[in-house]
Amino acid sequence: MERTATGPATAASPPPTGAPLPGGSAATVPVIADLLDGMPRQRDAPAPAPRPAAPAPAAPPRLAFPRLWRLLPTPAGAPFTFGYTALLTLTSVVAALADPALVHALYQASSTDVAHLVRSPAVVLLASALWIAGGVLSPFALAFLLVLTALERRIGGARAACVFLAGHVLATLATEVPVGLAVLAGHLPATSLHRLDYGISFGVAACIGALSGLLRPWLGLPLLALTAAELVSDLVAFQDPMTNWGHLIALTAGVASRPLVRRWARASA
């Protein structure tokens, strides 16, 4: 607040000798400066020292088991495998609960035997891949879930479907065409034209062969070796040689597709 004096001002102490009196024009500034020196001066408050930043809370340790979920198909991560698995689950439930005569009729209508391949090849090649021989608890059902998921996550759903379908079709034709020729030559009876043949195992074997080329060698080579050894042992057992030969043919087709599959994987990265 500004204060004003109404009476004559009296100096608190006489000015020093030789100092000009107040009222002088040139000498006024030094005297006023001396008087102001006696008043408390407003100084800028020192800036507060910055507080040390609080340490960020430590992130909780990441557990390894959540990554295991990537082995299973999801609608976003592996839509083709997820939808195909749902369809196979449905047909497996039908096969388990429906009347056995109806189930056998469905299997027969979906069989890729020579008779059906001659009449409607496209229909039976697709329909035969809707069933799991041995049900959802068979080894090929588990292999389908893990292998096709891993392959789709690396190359995409459409390309994984192409690998699966190529192995399924090539192995089927490679095993059924010789049967038809053998029947024509008289080396097999006519009943061989109606041999029951269905399932997803040929497609799974092809996907295993293709996937082995995308994995690290310490994982891809053992996977390929163990699968080949198992298929060869089934062939040596000679319980179903045509199907066992089909598995080996499909696995070989998958291995042969690895250069193409690697290019697809690089394009999808």
GROMACS .gro file of C-alpha atoms in nm:
model
  269
    1MET     CA    1   0.000   0.000   0.000
    2GLU     CA    2   0.137   0.342  -0.090
    3ARG     CA    3   0.175   0.590   0.206
    4THR     CA    4   0.176   0.975   0.165
    5ALA     CA    5   0.316   1.234   0.416
    6THR     CA    6   0.112   1.549   0.502
    7GLY     CA    7   0.370   1.730   0.713
    8PRO     CA    8   0.730   1.825   0.654
    9ALA     CA    9   0.954   1.523   0.642
   10THR     CA   10   1.227   1.495   0.906
   11ALA     CA   11   1.532   1.289   0.829
   12ALA     CA   12   1.601   1.012   1.076
   13SER     CA   13   1.972   1.088   1.059
   14PRO     CA   14   2.164   1.376   0.905
   15PRO     CA   15   2.301   1.312   0.564
   16PRO     CA   16   2.669   1.250   0.541
   17THR     CA   17   2.906   1.539   0.486
   18GLY     CA   18   2.927   1.650   0.128
   19ALA     CA   19   2.608   1.468   0.026
   20PRO     CA   20   2.359   1.677  -0.165
   21LEU     CA   21   2.028   1.756  -0.005
   22PRO     CA   22   1.707   1.595  -0.123
   23GLY     CA   23   1.536   1.799  -0.380
   24GLY     CA   24   1.843   1.831  -0.597
   25SER     CA   25   1.787   1.705  -0.938
   26ALA     CA   26   2.109   1.520  -1.005
   27ALA     CA   27   2.183   1.407  -0.652
   28THR     CA   28   1.839   1.269  -0.576
   29VAL     CA   29   1.898   0.921  -0.719
   30PRO     CA   30   2.198   0.827  -0.496
   31VAL     CA   31   2.021   0.942  -0.180
   32ILE     CA   32   1.703   0.753  -0.261
   33ALA     CA   33   1.911   0.448  -0.339
   34ASP     CA   34   2.076   0.477   0.005
   35LEU     CA   35   1.737   0.502   0.171
   36LEU     CA   36   1.603   0.202  -0.016
   37ASP     CA   37   1.895  -0.005   0.099
   38GLY     CA   38   1.750   0.001   0.445
   39MET     CA   39   1.417  -0.149   0.337
   40PRO     CA   40   1.369  -0.525   0.317
   41ARG     CA   41   1.412  -0.643  -0.037
   42GLN     CA   42   1.173  -0.890  -0.204
   43ARG     CA   43   1.381  -1.168  -0.342
   44ASP     CA   44   1.275  -1.442  -0.573
   45ALA     CA   45   1.201  -1.754  -0.378
   46PRO     CA   46   1.440  -2.029  -0.470
   47ALA     CA   47   1.286  -2.292  -0.689
   48PRO     CA   48   1.208  -2.604  -0.490
   49ALA     CA   49   1.446  -2.884  -0.549
   50PRO     CA   50   1.292  -3.143  -0.776
   51ARG     CA   51   1.173  -3.443  -0.590
   52PRO     CA   52   1.328  -3.763  -0.699
   53ALA     CA   53   1.094  -3.953  -0.923
   54ALA     CA   54   0.921  -4.235  -0.748
   55PRO     CA   55   1.052  -4.565  -0.874
   56ALA     CA   56   0.815  -4.736  -1.112
   57PRO     CA   57   0.645  -5.033  -0.956
   58ALA     CA   58   0.820  -5.349  -1.051
   59ALA     CA   59   0.632  -5.546  -1.311
   60PRO     CA   60   0.508  -5.877  -1.183
   61PRO     CA   61   0.716  -6.166  -1.308
   62ARG     CA   62   0.581  -6.305  -1.632
   63LEU     CA   63   0.488  -6.665  -1.605
   64ALA     CA   64   0.572  -6.908  -1.878
   65PHE     CA   65   0.242  -7.092  -1.888
   66PRO     CA   66   0.034  -6.813  -2.052
   67ARG     CA   67   0.242  -6.863  -2.369
   68LEU     CA   68   0.112  -7.217  -2.381
   69TRP     CA   69  -0.222  -7.074  -2.490
   70ARG     CA   70  -0.059  -6.986  -2.823
   71LEU     CA   71  -0.043  -7.358  -2.893
   72LEU     CA   72  -0.422  -7.366  -2.912
   73PRO     CA   73  -0.636  -7.207  -3.183
   74THR     CA   74  -0.828  -6.888  -3.111
   75PRO     CA   75  -1.085  -6.703  -3.324
   76ALA     CA   76  -0.841  -6.414  -3.372
   77GLY     CA   77  -0.504  -6.593  -3.381
   78ALA     CA   78  -0.594  -6.903  -3.583
   79PRO     CA   79  -0.948  -6.867  -3.720
   80PHE     CA   80  -0.922  -7.146  -3.977
   81THR     CA   81  -0.802  -7.403  -3.725
   82PHE     CA   82  -1.052  -7.280  -3.467
   83GLY     CA   83  -1.347  -7.311  -3.703
   84TYR     CA   84  -1.230  -7.645  -3.843
   85THR     CA   85  -1.183  -7.780  -3.490
   86ALA     CA   86  -1.537  -7.676  -3.398
   87LEU     CA   87  -1.670  -7.854  -3.708
   88LEU     CA   88  -1.473  -8.171  -3.634
   89THR     CA   89  -1.595  -8.165  -3.276
   90LEU     CA   90  -1.954  -8.149  -3.400
   91THR     CA   91  -1.912  -8.441  -3.639
   92SER     CA   92  -1.737  -8.640  -3.365
   93VAL     CA   93  -2.032  -8.584  -3.133
   94VAL     CA   94  -2.267  -8.702  -3.408
   95ALA     CA   95  -2.052  -9.010  -3.464
   96ALA     CA   96  -2.054  -9.089  -3.092
   97LEU     CA   97  -2.425  -9.033  -3.025
   98ALA     CA   98  -2.607  -9.116  -3.350
   99ASP     CA   99  -2.736  -9.456  -3.448
  100PRO     CA  100  -2.448  -9.679  -3.566
  101ALA     CA  101  -2.626  -9.760  -3.890
  102LEU     CA  102  -2.664  -9.390  -3.968
  103VAL     CA  103  -2.301  -9.324  -3.882
  104HIS     CA  104  -2.185  -9.603  -4.111
  105ALA     CA  105  -2.399  -9.464  -4.391
  106LEU     CA  106  -2.244  -9.120  -4.341
  107TYR     CA  107  -1.896  -9.268  -4.345
  108GLN     CA  108  -1.973  -9.462  -4.661
  109ALA     CA  109  -2.115  -9.156  -4.836
  110SER     CA  110  -1.803  -8.957  -4.744
  111SER     CA  111  -1.553  -9.227  -4.832
  112THR     CA  112  -1.286  -9.147  -5.090
  113ASP     CA  113  -1.294  -9.494  -5.239
  114VAL     CA  114  -1.253  -9.545  -5.611
  115ALA     CA  115  -1.627  -9.572  -5.678
  116HIS     CA  116  -1.702  -9.236  -5.515
  117LEU     CA  117  -1.397  -9.065  -5.665
  118VAL     CA  118  -1.514  -9.162  -6.014
  119ARG     CA  119  -1.868  -9.029  -5.957
  120SER     CA  120  -1.816  -8.716  -5.742
  121PRO     CA  121  -1.450  -8.656  -5.661
  122ALA     CA  122  -1.477  -8.299  -5.528
  123VAL     CA  123  -1.766  -8.380  -5.294
  124VAL     CA  124  -1.610  -8.684  -5.131
  125LEU     CA  125  -1.263  -8.528  -5.106
  126LEU     CA  126  -1.414  -8.248  -4.897
  127ALA     CA  127  -1.666  -8.463  -4.708
  128SER     CA  128  -1.406  -8.722  -4.608
  129ALA     CA  129  -1.211  -8.448  -4.426
  130LEU     CA  130  -1.506  -8.380  -4.195
  131TRP     CA  131  -1.453  -8.692  -3.986
  132ILE     CA  132  -1.182  -8.805  -3.747
  133ALA     CA  133  -1.102  -9.174  -3.768
  134GLY     CA  134  -1.084  -9.287  -3.407
  135GLY     CA  135  -1.266  -8.984  -3.266
  136VAL     CA  136  -1.143  -8.671  -3.093
  137LEU     CA  137  -0.916  -8.872  -2.863
  138SER     CA  138  -0.707  -9.018  -3.145
  139PRO     CA  139  -0.342  -8.914  -3.182
  140PHE     CA  140  -0.416  -8.745  -3.515
  141ALA     CA  141  -0.683  -8.529  -3.350
  142LEU     CA  142  -0.429  -8.390  -3.103
  143ALA     CA  143  -0.169  -8.351  -3.378
  144PHE     CA  144  -0.426  -8.167  -3.589
  145LEU     CA  145  -0.494  -7.918  -3.308
  146LEU     CA  146  -0.130  -7.838  -3.233
  147VAL     CA  147   0.029  -7.866  -3.576
  148LEU     CA  148  -0.233  -7.678  -3.774
  149THR     CA  149  -0.244  -7.401  -3.513
  150ALA     CA  150   0.133  -7.357  -3.528
  151LEU     CA  151   0.134  -7.363  -3.907
  152GLU     CA  152  -0.152  -7.114  -3.941
  153ARG     CA  153   0.010  -6.867  -3.700
  154ARG     CA  154   0.319  -6.865  -3.923
  155ILE     CA  155   0.174  -6.860  -4.276
  156GLY     CA  156  -0.193  -6.763  -4.237
  157GLY     CA  157  -0.518  -6.953  -4.247
  158ALA     CA  158  -0.570  -6.971  -4.624
  159ARG     CA  159  -0.219  -7.101  -4.688
  160ALA     CA  160  -0.239  -7.352  -4.404
  161ALA     CA  161  -0.566  -7.477  -4.553
  162CYS     CA  162  -0.389  -7.519  -4.889
  163VAL     CA  163  -0.114  -7.731  -4.732
  164PHE     CA  164  -0.368  -7.945  -4.550
  165LEU     CA  165  -0.590  -7.991  -4.854
  166ALA     CA  166  -0.295  -8.062  -5.085
  167GLY     CA  167  -0.171  -8.341  -4.859
  168HIS     CA  168  -0.523  -8.480  -4.822
  169VAL     CA  169  -0.593  -8.483  -5.195
  170LEU     CA  170  -0.252  -8.600  -5.318
  171ALA     CA  171  -0.224  -8.886  -5.070
  172THR     CA  172  -0.582  -8.997  -5.141
  173LEU     CA  173  -0.529  -9.005  -5.515
  174ALA     CA  174  -0.188  -9.169  -5.479
  175THR     CA  175  -0.341  -9.457  -5.284
  176GLU     CA  176  -0.679  -9.496  -5.455
  177VAL     CA  177  -0.577  -9.470  -5.820
  178PRO     CA  178  -0.346  -9.776  -5.793
  179VAL     CA  179  -0.635  -9.966  -5.635
  180GLY     CA  180  -0.858  -9.885  -5.931
  181LEU     CA  181  -0.586  -9.987  -6.177
  182ALA     CA  182  -0.524 -10.312  -5.986
  183VAL     CA  183  -0.896 -10.395  -6.002
  184LEU     CA  184  -0.898 -10.329  -6.376
  185ALA     CA  185  -0.594 -10.554  -6.415
  186GLY     CA  186  -0.759 -10.830  -6.216
  187HIS     CA  187  -0.512 -10.820  -5.928
  188LEU     CA  188  -0.772 -10.705  -5.674
  189PRO     CA  189  -1.137 -10.797  -5.632
  190ALA     CA  190  -1.413 -10.553  -5.727
  191THR     CA  191  -1.497 -10.503  -5.361
  192SER     CA  192  -1.174 -10.299  -5.330
  193LEU     CA  193  -1.350 -10.022  -5.521
  194HIS     CA  194  -1.567  -9.960  -5.216
  195ARG     CA  195  -1.294  -9.958  -4.953
  196LEU     CA  196  -1.393  -9.729  -4.664
  197ASP     CA  197  -1.153  -9.434  -4.653
  198TYR     CA  198  -1.208  -9.110  -4.463
  199GLY     CA  199  -1.041  -8.888  -4.204
  200ILE     CA  200  -0.797  -8.601  -4.159
  201SER     CA  201  -0.475  -8.798  -4.112
  202PHE     CA  202  -0.335  -8.732  -4.462
  203GLY     CA  203  -0.375  -8.357  -4.421
  204VAL     CA  204  -0.220  -8.366  -4.075
  205ALA     CA  205   0.082  -8.559  -4.200
  206ALA     CA  206   0.137  -8.302  -4.475
  207CYS     CA  207   0.116  -8.017  -4.224
  208ILE     CA  208   0.372  -8.187  -4.000
  209GLY     CA  209   0.613  -8.211  -4.293
  210ALA     CA  210   0.563  -7.846  -4.382
  211LEU     CA  211   0.582  -7.720  -4.022
  212SER     CA  212   0.909  -7.904  -3.956
  213GLY     CA  213   1.078  -7.667  -4.200
  214LEU     CA  214   0.959  -7.358  -4.011
  215LEU     CA  215   1.066  -7.464  -3.664
  216ARG     CA  216   1.415  -7.438  -3.521
  217PRO     CA  217   1.628  -7.740  -3.614
  218TRP     CA  218   1.640  -7.870  -3.255
  219LEU     CA  219   1.259  -7.898  -3.269
  220GLY     CA  220   1.176  -7.943  -3.637
  221LEU     CA  221   1.414  -8.233  -3.704
  222PRO     CA  222   1.301  -8.446  -3.406
  223LEU     CA  223   0.937  -8.379  -3.496
  224LEU     CA  224   0.994  -8.498  -3.851
  225ALA     CA  225   1.205  -8.796  -3.745
  226LEU     CA  226   0.959  -8.917  -3.480
  227THR     CA  227   0.663  -8.882  -3.714
  228ALA     CA  228   0.838  -9.068  -3.995
  229ALA     CA  229   0.947  -9.345  -3.757
  230GLU     CA  230   0.592  -9.388  -3.630
  231LEU     CA  231   0.448  -9.402  -3.980
  232VAL     CA  232   0.710  -9.651  -4.097
  233SER     CA  233   0.640  -9.874  -3.797
  234ASP     CA  234   0.269  -9.869  -3.885
  235LEU     CA  235   0.356  -9.969  -4.240
  236VAL     CA  236   0.576 -10.254  -4.122
  237ALA     CA  237   0.289 -10.379  -3.905
  238PHE     CA  238   0.095 -10.420  -4.232
  239GLN     CA  239  -0.246 -10.369  -4.075
  240ASP     CA  240  -0.366 -10.111  -4.330
  241PRO     CA  241  -0.089 -10.073  -4.589
  242MET     CA  242  -0.278  -9.844  -4.827
  243THR     CA  243  -0.356  -9.591  -4.553
  244ASN     CA  244  -0.004  -9.618  -4.411
  245TRP     CA  245   0.147  -9.554  -4.752
  246GLY     CA  246  -0.084  -9.256  -4.781
  247HIS     CA  247   0.052  -9.113  -4.455
  248LEU     CA  248   0.410  -9.139  -4.578
  249ILE     CA  249   0.317  -8.985  -4.914
  250ALA     CA  250   0.143  -8.695  -4.740
  251LEU     CA  251   0.440  -8.640  -4.510
  252THR     CA  252   0.673  -8.636  -4.810
  253ALA     CA  253   0.447  -8.387  -4.987
  254GLY     CA  254   0.461  -8.161  -4.682
  255VAL     CA  255   0.841  -8.180  -4.672
  256ALA     CA  256   0.855  -8.100  -5.045
  257SER     CA  257   0.644  -7.788  -4.985
  258ARG     CA  258   0.885  -7.640  -4.731
  259PRO     CA  259   1.056  -7.394  -4.973
  260LEU     CA  260   0.716  -7.252  -5.064
  261VAL     CA  261   0.602  -7.251  -4.703
  262ARG     CA  262   0.916  -7.065  -4.595
  263ARG     CA  263   0.846  -6.793  -4.852
  264TRP     CA  264   0.492  -6.767  -4.721
  265ALA     CA  265   0.622  -6.737  -4.367
  266ARG     CA  266   0.859  -6.455  -4.464
  267ALA     CA  267   0.577  -6.276  -4.644
  268SER     CA  268   0.353  -6.306  -4.337
  269ALA     CA  269   0.619  -6.184  -4.092
   0.00000   0.00000   0.00000
